Structure formats: structure tokens, C-alpha cells
């Protein structure tokens, strides 16, 4: 289950976690299910947590599709949407920096990359310790675990 999200309404935050071996289909499915969550709003801050990412399956085509997906969904939004990608490992950091670079011209999304959780929370103006340690606890409205997608 390499992609899940939770919406924390009291923090105005969508917390997406991506780990292990993952691909575009899993991320797209998680993104789509987020949009149907009753707690979803376009003004939610986004924390994309890549701390457990070990093997992103894909390349520039998948990054382009992800960019287009965000452009389509957030294209009509007028207020800024803060997005912080948490990437502690060198691999996750490279993936995050590439995505941030591709999204540099996509208003209203403001995509930044953090190297640790404290920095990510600070960038989002959130207090330390505000995230539940277990995604099934706290004020999360929905946790959507996804099964692994296999093309073989």
C-alpha cells in the first residue's frame, strides 16, 4: 500500500504519504480519491510525505501527467495553495526537486521541498507535533490505502 492520504480539517491540511515502490497509477488513484472526500477543499495546504519512498517507477512522462492532473484540478483556483514535499533521502529529494521545478509556473500551487518534518511543518505554518502518528487516529476524515498496481 504505497500511497494514502488523510485530510485534517482542523489543520487545513491534506497529508499524503507515498512510500516503497510506487507508480503514477497509484498516485493518480490517491489524488482522485482525495477529491471525492467530503472534507476536501481547494484551500487545504498539502504535505506530500516521501520519507518512505524507495522506488518510484516512472519517468518524465509520469511527471508531466502529474503536472497536468494538478493543472486541471487547481486551474480555476484563485487563492494560493501551499504544497510542501517532505523528502529526507537523496532519492526522494531528487524526485521532489524535479516535481517542484516542473510546477514552478503553476499558479496557484506554491511547491517547496523540505528535508525534515520540522522544516516542512514550519513552511506550512503548522506547529510541531500536530500530525497524528497513526494515520487511522486523530481528526483524519479518510485514510485511503491503495493496493499495489502491477502491469505484469
Tab-separated table of C-alpha atoms in Angstrom:
chain	number	residue	atom	x	y	z
A	1	UNK	CA	0.000	0.000	0.000
A	2	UNK	CA	2.385	2.721	-1.162
A	3	UNK	CA	0.045	5.741	-1.289
A	4	UNK	CA	-2.523	7.091	1.155
A	5	UNK	CA	-3.914	10.393	2.301
A	6	UNK	CA	-5.683	11.891	5.226
A	7	UNK	CA	-7.446	15.198	5.496
A	8	UNK	CA	-7.019	17.003	8.785
A	9	UNK	CA	-9.724	19.708	8.658
A	10	UNK	CA	-8.686	21.419	11.896
A	11	UNK	CA	-5.205	21.972	10.423
A	12	UNK	CA	-6.498	22.826	6.937
A	13	UNK	CA	-4.181	20.095	5.672
A	14	UNK	CA	-4.137	17.234	3.215
A	15	UNK	CA	-1.378	14.837	4.268
A	16	UNK	CA	-0.373	12.433	1.504
A	17	UNK	CA	2.142	9.682	2.190
A	18	UNK	CA	3.958	7.822	-0.556
A	19	UNK	CA	6.384	5.037	0.250
A	20	UNK	CA	8.033	1.889	-1.053
A	21	UNK	CA	7.765	1.064	-4.729
A	22	UNK	CA	5.120	3.273	-6.287
A	23	UNK	CA	3.965	4.395	-9.713
A	24	UNK	CA	1.801	7.039	-11.351
A	25	UNK	CA	-1.379	4.918	-11.290
A	26	UNK	CA	-1.215	4.664	-7.504
A	27	UNK	CA	-0.575	8.362	-7.046
A	28	UNK	CA	-3.328	9.255	-9.514
A	29	UNK	CA	-5.787	6.983	-7.694
A	30	UNK	CA	-4.909	8.530	-4.337
A	31	UNK	CA	-5.272	12.043	-5.800
A	32	UNK	CA	-8.652	11.219	-7.360
A	33	UNK	CA	-9.988	9.720	-4.151
A	34	UNK	CA	-8.877	12.810	-2.260
A	35	UNK	CA	-11.121	14.929	-4.481
A	36	UNK	CA	-14.173	12.848	-3.543
A	37	UNK	CA	-13.544	13.061	0.199
A	38	UNK	CA	-16.292	15.169	1.826
A	39	UNK	CA	-13.661	17.090	3.805
A	40	UNK	CA	-11.666	18.072	0.705
A	41	UNK	CA	-11.426	21.800	-0.058
A	42	UNK	CA	-9.254	23.579	-2.579
A	43	UNK	CA	-7.708	25.808	0.084
A	44	UNK	CA	-6.161	22.897	2.008
A	45	UNK	CA	-2.424	23.041	2.464
A	46	UNK	CA	-0.697	19.920	1.142
A	47	UNK	CA	2.067	17.928	2.797
A	48	UNK	CA	3.404	15.229	0.472
A	49	UNK	CA	5.475	12.901	2.642
A	50	UNK	CA	8.066	10.937	0.644
A	51	UNK	CA	10.147	9.794	3.609
A	52	UNK	CA	9.472	6.130	2.871
A	53	UNK	CA	9.852	6.294	-0.912
A	54	UNK	CA	12.304	3.656	-2.101
A	55	UNK	CA	11.491	3.031	-5.751
A	56	UNK	CA	9.498	5.487	-7.866
A	57	UNK	CA	8.520	3.679	-11.045
A	58	UNK	CA	8.260	6.144	-13.886
A	59	UNK	CA	9.984	8.950	-15.678
A	60	UNK	CA	9.396	12.350	-17.196
A	61	UNK	CA	6.145	11.248	-18.882
A	62	UNK	CA	4.650	10.389	-15.478
A	63	UNK	CA	5.823	13.702	-14.032
A	64	UNK	CA	4.191	15.515	-16.966
A	65	UNK	CA	0.911	13.613	-16.388
A	66	UNK	CA	1.029	14.507	-12.689
A	67	UNK	CA	1.607	18.162	-13.569
A	68	UNK	CA	-1.352	18.114	-15.976
A	69	UNK	CA	-3.558	16.488	-13.343
A	70	UNK	CA	-2.785	19.268	-10.839
A	71	UNK	CA	-3.180	21.929	-13.547
A	72	UNK	CA	-6.626	20.590	-14.473
A	73	UNK	CA	-7.906	20.337	-10.907
A	74	UNK	CA	-6.409	23.540	-9.479
A	75	UNK	CA	-6.514	25.652	-12.661
A	76	UNK	CA	-9.553	27.694	-11.632
A	77	UNK	CA	-8.478	28.203	-8.013
A	78	UNK	CA	-7.562	31.804	-7.252
A	79	UNK	CA	-6.014	31.660	-3.787
A	80	UNK	CA	-2.500	30.299	-3.279
A	81	UNK	CA	-2.198	26.646	-2.278
A	82	UNK	CA	0.865	25.802	-0.207
A	83	UNK	CA	2.454	22.460	-1.124
A	84	UNK	CA	5.441	21.085	0.755
A	85	UNK	CA	7.121	17.869	-0.283
A	86	UNK	CA	8.947	16.186	2.586
A	87	UNK	CA	11.974	14.358	1.198
A	88	UNK	CA	14.698	13.161	3.553
A	89	UNK	CA	16.547	10.655	1.364
A	90	UNK	CA	18.651	11.652	-1.651
A	91	UNK	CA	16.328	9.723	-3.993
A	92	UNK	CA	13.164	11.320	-2.627
A	93	UNK	CA	14.842	14.733	-2.669
A	94	UNK	CA	15.705	14.420	-6.379
A	95	UNK	CA	12.146	13.338	-7.193
A	96	UNK	CA	10.710	16.219	-5.135
A	97	UNK	CA	13.015	18.843	-6.668
A	98	UNK	CA	12.127	17.700	-10.182
A	99	UNK	CA	8.406	17.945	-9.437
A	100	UNK	CA	8.838	21.365	-7.790
A	101	UNK	CA	10.768	22.589	-10.826
A	102	UNK	CA	8.084	21.321	-13.220
A	103	UNK	CA	5.381	23.036	-11.138
A	104	UNK	CA	7.202	26.382	-10.809
A	105	UNK	CA	4.801	28.147	-13.182
A	106	UNK	CA	1.568	26.532	-11.988
A	107	UNK	CA	-0.345	29.146	-10.045
A	108	UNK	CA	-1.994	28.766	-7.555
A	109	UNK	CA	0.268	25.940	-6.356
A	110	UNK	CA	3.370	27.031	-4.499
A	111	UNK	CA	5.539	23.904	-4.304
A	112	UNK	CA	8.528	23.753	-1.955
A	113	UNK	CA	10.749	20.920	-0.744
A	114	UNK	CA	11.728	20.250	2.881
A	115	UNK	CA	14.481	17.950	4.151
A	116	UNK	CA	12.848	17.133	7.514
A	117	UNK	CA	9.434	17.158	9.174
A	118	UNK	CA	10.099	20.194	11.368
A	119	UNK	CA	11.093	22.257	8.328
A	120	UNK	CA	8.010	21.048	6.410
A	121	UNK	CA	5.671	21.986	9.254
A	122	UNK	CA	7.337	25.386	9.573
A	123	UNK	CA	6.912	26.030	5.832
A	124	UNK	CA	3.204	25.232	6.209
A	125	UNK	CA	2.899	27.390	9.371
A	126	UNK	CA	1.942	24.338	11.436
A	127	UNK	CA	3.088	23.572	14.978
A	128	UNK	CA	5.488	20.732	15.758
A	129	UNK	CA	3.757	17.524	16.780
A	130	UNK	CA	0.454	18.390	15.100
A	131	UNK	CA	0.291	15.265	12.915
A	132	UNK	CA	-1.154	12.032	14.317
A	133	UNK	CA	1.465	9.283	14.478
A	134	UNK	CA	-1.068	6.686	13.342
A	135	UNK	CA	-2.965	7.746	10.203
A	136	UNK	CA	-6.082	5.957	11.482
A	137	UNK	CA	-6.175	8.208	14.570
A	138	UNK	CA	-6.704	11.886	15.101
A	139	UNK	CA	-9.112	14.004	13.118
A	140	UNK	CA	-8.460	12.421	9.743
A	141	UNK	CA	-11.631	12.219	7.697
A	142	UNK	CA	-10.395	9.449	5.478
A	143	UNK	CA	-7.399	7.198	5.066
A	144	UNK	CA	-7.281	5.508	1.704
A	145	UNK	CA	-4.760	2.696	1.440
A	146	UNK	CA	-4.187	1.548	-2.114
A	147	UNK	CA	-3.191	-1.872	-3.355
A	148	UNK	CA	-0.113	-2.143	-5.491
A	149	UNK	CA	-0.624	-1.707	-9.196
A	150	UNK	CA	1.120	-4.225	-11.390
A	151	UNK	CA	1.341	-4.078	-15.132
A	152	UNK	CA	2.632	-7.647	-15.449
